[in-house]
Amino acid sequence: MKILSHSVDVLAATSGGWRIWSLSDGYVDMEATLLRDADDKPFPATVQADDLVRLSVNCFVVTSPNGQSVLIDCGAGGSWEPTMGRLEKVMEEAGIDPASITVMAATHAHEDHVSGLLTPDGRALLPKLETIVIGEEAIAPFHAKTHLAAFRSLLKPVRDGDRLAGGLQVVALPGHAPGHVGYALRTDEDHFLFFGDVVHVPALQFADPTLSWGYDDDQPTARMTRLNTLRQAAKQGTWIAGAHLGRPGIGQVASSDDVSYVYQPAG
C-alpha cells in the first residue's frame, strides 16, 4: 500500500490500481468498565465507574480500478454524541463527492455505523445511493431504527463469501452484533480486511485479544473471532482497517506466539 497523503482526519492510499481512504467521523468517550476480562468482569479490576476510554470512529472508501466507489460504514450522523457526525466535512477534505457513492457497505447496524446515512442536520449524506449492503441478521436491527426508515428499500442482505460488484468479499465476523461482517479486498499488491468492531480498545486488545467489550452480544464468540482474525492477519500481512482503531484507522499486526500482537498503524 502506498500512502498518498495523511492528515489527522484523512489517509489516502493506493494499492494495485485501487484507491483507499480512511476517514474520521470523530470519536466517542465510553465507560472503561465496558472492557471485560475472560470472566466477563471489568478490566482492570481497579477501574472506576467514571473512568473513560476514547474510541475513534472511522469510515472507509474503496474505489476500484474501474471507478466504482464503496463507502464502508458511515458513522453516527446526528444520532449520538456531537463529537461524531463529521463524515460529510471529512469527505470534502478528502476530495470525495458524496454523490459518487452508490453503494454503502455496513459492517453491522449499530448507531455509529449506519446513522450517518443522515447528516446531523437531517439530510441524506449520499444523494445517489442505490444499495446498502448488510449482513442478513442485521436487517431487523436496521429496521428498528425508525429515523432510517427511508433507506429500508435499499437494503441488500449478504452472507459470508458473497462478492460485491466492486470487488469486495463479505467475511462473517460473528460475536459483536447480529450480522456483523467484514469486507476483504485483494489487490495485485495487498490484502485488506475492513473488520468493523473486532477491536474496540486497541491499546489493550492487541496485546491481550481475550479482553472483550461490554457491547459484544456474544463475548466468547467475539473473543474467538478477534483471536482468529488477528492470527490470520499477522500470518498473511493483511492490512486491517477498523471502525475503532486509533487514527489513521488502518495498519498491520505482528506476533511471535499467536497469543499477543503488536499493532503498527499505517504511515
Coordinates of N, CA and C in Angstrom, one line a residue, residues 23-123:
L23 N -11.4 7.6 6.7 CA -12.0 8.9 7.0 C -12.5 8.9 8.5
S24 N -12.2 9.9 9.2 CA -12.7 10.0 10.6 C -14.1 10.6 10.7
D25 N -14.9 10.0 11.4 CA -16.3 10.5 11.7 C -16.2 11.2 13.0
G26 N -15.1 11.1 13.7 CA -15.0 11.7 15.1 C -14.5 10.7 16.1
Y27 N -15.1 10.9 17.3 CA -14.7 10.0 18.4 C -15.8 10.0 19.4
V28 N -15.8 9.0 20.3 CA -16.8 8.9 21.4 C -16.0 8.4 22.6
D29 N -16.3 9.0 23.8 CA -15.8 8.6 25.1 C -16.8 7.6 25.7
M30 N -16.3 6.5 26.1 CA -17.2 5.5 26.7 C -16.7 5.0 28.0
E31 N -17.5 4.4 28.9 CA -17.1 3.9 30.2 C -16.1 2.8 30.1
A32 N -15.0 2.9 30.8 CA -13.9 1.9 30.8 C -14.4 0.6 31.3
T33 N -15.4 0.6 32.1 CA -15.9 -0.7 32.7 C -16.5 -1.6 31.6
L34 N -16.7 -1.1 30.4 CA -17.2 -1.9 29.3 C -16.1 -2.9 28.9
L35 N -14.8 -2.6 29.2 CA -13.8 -3.6 28.8 C -13.8 -4.7 29.8
R36 N -13.9 -5.9 29.3 CA -14.1 -7.1 30.2 C -13.0 -8.1 30.0
D37 N -12.7 -8.9 31.1 CA -11.8 -10.0 31.0 C -12.5 -11.2 30.6
A38 N -11.8 -12.4 30.6 CA -12.4 -13.6 30.1 C -13.5 -14.1 31.0
D39 N -13.6 -13.6 32.2 CA -14.7 -14.0 33.1 C -15.8 -13.0 33.1
D40 N -15.8 -12.1 32.1 CA -16.8 -11.0 32.0 C -16.8 -10.1 33.2
K41 N -15.7 -9.8 33.7 CA -15.5 -8.8 34.8 C -14.8 -7.6 34.2
P42 N -15.1 -6.4 34.7 CA -14.4 -5.2 34.2 C -12.9 -5.4 34.4
F43 N -12.2 -4.9 33.4 CA -10.8 -4.9 33.3 C -10.2 -3.5 33.1
P44 N -9.2 -3.2 33.9 CA -8.6 -3.9 35.1 C -9.6 -3.8 36.3
A45 N -9.3 -4.6 37.3 CA -10.2 -4.7 38.4 C -10.3 -3.4 39.1
T46 N -9.3 -2.5 39.0 CA -9.3 -1.2 39.7 C -10.0 -0.1 38.9
V47 N -10.6 -0.4 37.8 CA -11.3 0.6 37.0 C -12.5 1.2 37.8
Q48 N -12.7 2.5 37.7 CA -13.7 3.2 38.3 C -14.9 3.5 37.4
A49 N -16.1 3.6 38.0 CA -17.3 3.8 37.1 C -17.2 5.0 36.2
D50 N -16.4 6.1 36.6 CA -16.4 7.3 35.8 C -15.1 7.3 35.0
D51 N -14.3 6.3 34.9 CA -13.2 6.2 34.0 C -13.7 6.0 32.6
L52 N -13.0 6.7 31.6 CA -13.4 6.7 30.2 C -12.3 6.2 29.3
V53 N -12.7 5.6 28.2 CA -11.8 5.3 27.1 C -12.3 6.0 25.9
R54 N -11.4 6.5 25.1 CA -11.8 7.2 23.8 C -11.7 6.3 22.6
L55 N -12.8 6.1 21.9 CA -12.9 5.3 20.7 C -12.9 6.2 19.5
S56 N -12.0 6.0 18.6 CA -12.1 6.6 17.3 C -13.3 6.0 16.5
V57 N -13.9 6.8 15.7 CA -15.0 6.3 14.8 C -14.5 6.5 13.4
N58 N -14.2 5.4 12.6 CA -13.7 5.5 11.3 C -14.6 5.0 10.3
C59 N -14.5 5.5 9.1 CA -15.2 5.0 7.9 C -14.2 4.9 6.8
F60 N -14.5 4.1 5.7 CA -13.6 3.9 4.7 C -14.3 3.9 3.3
V61 N -13.5 4.4 2.3 CA -14.0 4.4 1.0 C -12.9 3.6 0.1
V62 N -13.4 2.7 -0.7 CA -12.6 2.0 -1.6 C -13.1 2.2 -3.0
T63 N -12.2 2.6 -3.9 CA -12.6 2.8 -5.3 C -11.8 1.8 -6.2
S64 N -12.5 1.0 -7.0 CA -11.9 0.0 -7.8 C -11.2 0.7 -9.0
P65 N -10.4 -0.1 -9.7 CA -9.7 0.4 -10.9 C -10.7 0.9 -12.0
N66 N -11.9 0.4 -12.0 CA -12.9 0.9 -13.0 C -13.7 2.1 -12.5
G67 N -13.4 2.6 -11.3 CA -14.0 3.8 -10.8 C -15.2 3.6 -9.9
Q68 N -15.6 2.4 -9.5 CA -16.7 2.2 -8.7 C -16.3 2.4 -7.2
S69 N -17.0 3.3 -6.5 CA -16.6 3.5 -5.1 C -17.7 2.9 -4.1
V70 N -17.2 2.4 -3.0 CA -18.0 1.8 -2.0 C -17.6 2.5 -0.7
L71 N -18.6 3.0 0.1 CA -18.3 3.5 1.4 C -18.6 2.4 2.4
I72 N -17.6 2.1 3.3 CA -17.8 1.1 4.3 C -18.0 1.7 5.6
D73 N -19.2 1.6 6.1 CA -19.8 2.3 7.3 C -19.8 3.8 7.1
C74 N -20.7 4.4 7.8 CA -20.9 5.8 7.6 C -21.0 6.7 8.8
G75 N -20.6 6.1 10.0 CA -20.5 6.9 11.2 C -21.9 7.1 11.8
A76 N -21.9 8.1 12.7 CA -23.1 8.3 13.6 C -24.1 9.3 13.2
G77 N -23.7 10.2 12.2 CA -24.6 11.3 11.9 C -24.9 12.1 13.1
G78 N -26.1 12.5 13.3 CA -26.5 13.3 14.5 C -27.2 12.4 15.6
S79 N -27.0 11.1 15.5 CA -27.7 10.2 16.4 C -27.1 10.0 17.8
W80 N -25.9 10.5 18.0 CA -25.2 10.2 19.2 C -24.5 11.5 19.7
E81 N -23.3 11.3 20.2 CA -22.6 12.5 20.7 C -22.2 13.5 19.6
P82 N -22.1 14.8 20.0 CA -21.7 15.8 18.9 C -20.3 15.7 18.5
T83 N -19.5 14.8 19.2 CA -18.1 14.6 18.8 C -18.0 13.7 17.5
M84 N -19.2 13.2 17.1 CA -19.2 12.4 15.9 C -20.1 13.1 14.8
G85 N -20.3 12.4 13.7 CA -21.1 13.0 12.6 C -20.3 14.0 11.7
R86 N -19.0 13.8 11.6 CA -18.2 14.7 10.8 C -17.9 14.2 9.4
L87 N -18.5 13.0 9.0 CA -18.1 12.4 7.8 C -18.2 13.3 6.6
E88 N -19.3 14.0 6.5 CA -19.5 14.9 5.3 C -18.4 15.9 5.1
K89 N -18.0 16.5 6.2 CA -16.9 17.5 6.2 C -15.6 16.8 5.8
V90 N -15.4 15.6 6.4 CA -14.1 15.0 6.1 C -14.0 14.4 4.7
M91 N -15.2 14.0 4.1 CA -15.2 13.6 2.7 C -14.8 14.8 1.8
E92 N -15.3 16.0 2.2 CA -14.9 17.2 1.4 C -13.4 17.4 1.5
E93 N -12.9 17.2 2.7 CA -11.4 17.4 2.8 C -10.7 16.4 1.9
A94 N -11.2 15.2 1.8 CA -10.6 14.1 1.1 C -10.8 14.3 -0.4
G95 N -11.7 15.2 -0.8 CA -12.0 15.4 -2.2 C -12.9 14.3 -2.8
I96 N -13.7 13.7 -1.9 CA -14.7 12.7 -2.3 C -16.1 13.3 -2.4
D97 N -16.7 13.2 -3.5 CA -18.0 13.7 -3.7 C -19.0 12.7 -3.2
P98 N -19.8 13.0 -2.2 CA -20.8 12.1 -1.7 C -21.7 11.5 -2.8
A99 N -22.0 12.3 -3.9 CA -22.8 11.8 -5.0 C -22.1 10.7 -5.8
S100 N -20.8 10.5 -5.6 CA -20.1 9.5 -6.3 C -20.3 8.1 -5.7
I101 N -20.9 8.1 -4.5 CA -21.1 6.8 -3.8 C -22.5 6.3 -4.0
T102 N -22.6 5.1 -4.7 CA -23.9 4.5 -4.9 C -24.1 3.3 -4.0
V103 N -23.0 2.8 -3.4 CA -23.1 1.6 -2.5 C -22.5 1.9 -1.2
M104 N -23.2 1.6 -0.1 CA -22.7 1.7 1.2 C -22.7 0.3 1.8
A105 N -21.6 -0.2 2.3 CA -21.5 -1.5 2.9 C -21.4 -1.3 4.4
A106 N -22.4 -1.8 5.1 CA -22.4 -1.7 6.6 C -21.8 -3.0 7.2
T107 N -20.9 -2.8 8.2 CA -20.4 -4.0 9.0 C -21.5 -4.5 9.9
H108 N -22.4 -3.6 10.4 CA -23.5 -4.0 11.3 C -24.4 -2.8 11.5
A109 N -25.4 -2.9 12.3 CA -26.4 -1.9 12.3 C -26.4 -1.0 13.6
H110 N -25.2 -1.0 14.3 CA -25.1 -0.1 15.4 C -25.1 1.4 15.0
E111 N -25.5 2.3 15.9 CA -25.7 3.7 15.5 C -24.5 4.3 14.8
D112 N -23.3 4.0 15.3 CA -22.1 4.7 14.8 C -21.6 4.1 13.5
H113 N -22.4 3.2 12.9 CA -22.1 2.6 11.6 C -23.1 2.8 10.5
V114 N -24.3 3.1 10.9 CA -25.4 3.4 9.9 C -26.1 4.7 10.0
S115 N -26.1 5.3 11.2 CA -26.9 6.5 11.3 C -26.3 7.7 10.5
G116 N -25.1 7.6 10.1 CA -24.5 8.6 9.3 C -25.1 8.7 7.9
L117 N -26.0 7.8 7.5 CA -26.7 8.0 6.3 C -27.5 9.3 6.2
L118 N -27.7 9.8 7.4 CA -28.3 11.2 7.6 C -27.3 12.1 8.2
T119 N -27.1 13.3 7.7 CA -26.2 14.2 8.3 C -26.8 14.7 9.6
P120 N -26.0 15.4 10.4 CA -26.5 15.9 11.7 C -27.7 16.8 11.5
D121 N -27.8 17.5 10.4 CA -29.0 18.4 10.2 C -30.1 17.7 9.4
G122 N -30.0 16.4 9.2 CA -31.1 15.6 8.7 C -31.2 15.3 7.2
R123 N -30.1 15.7 6.5 CA -30.1 15.5 5.0 C -29.5 14.1 4.7

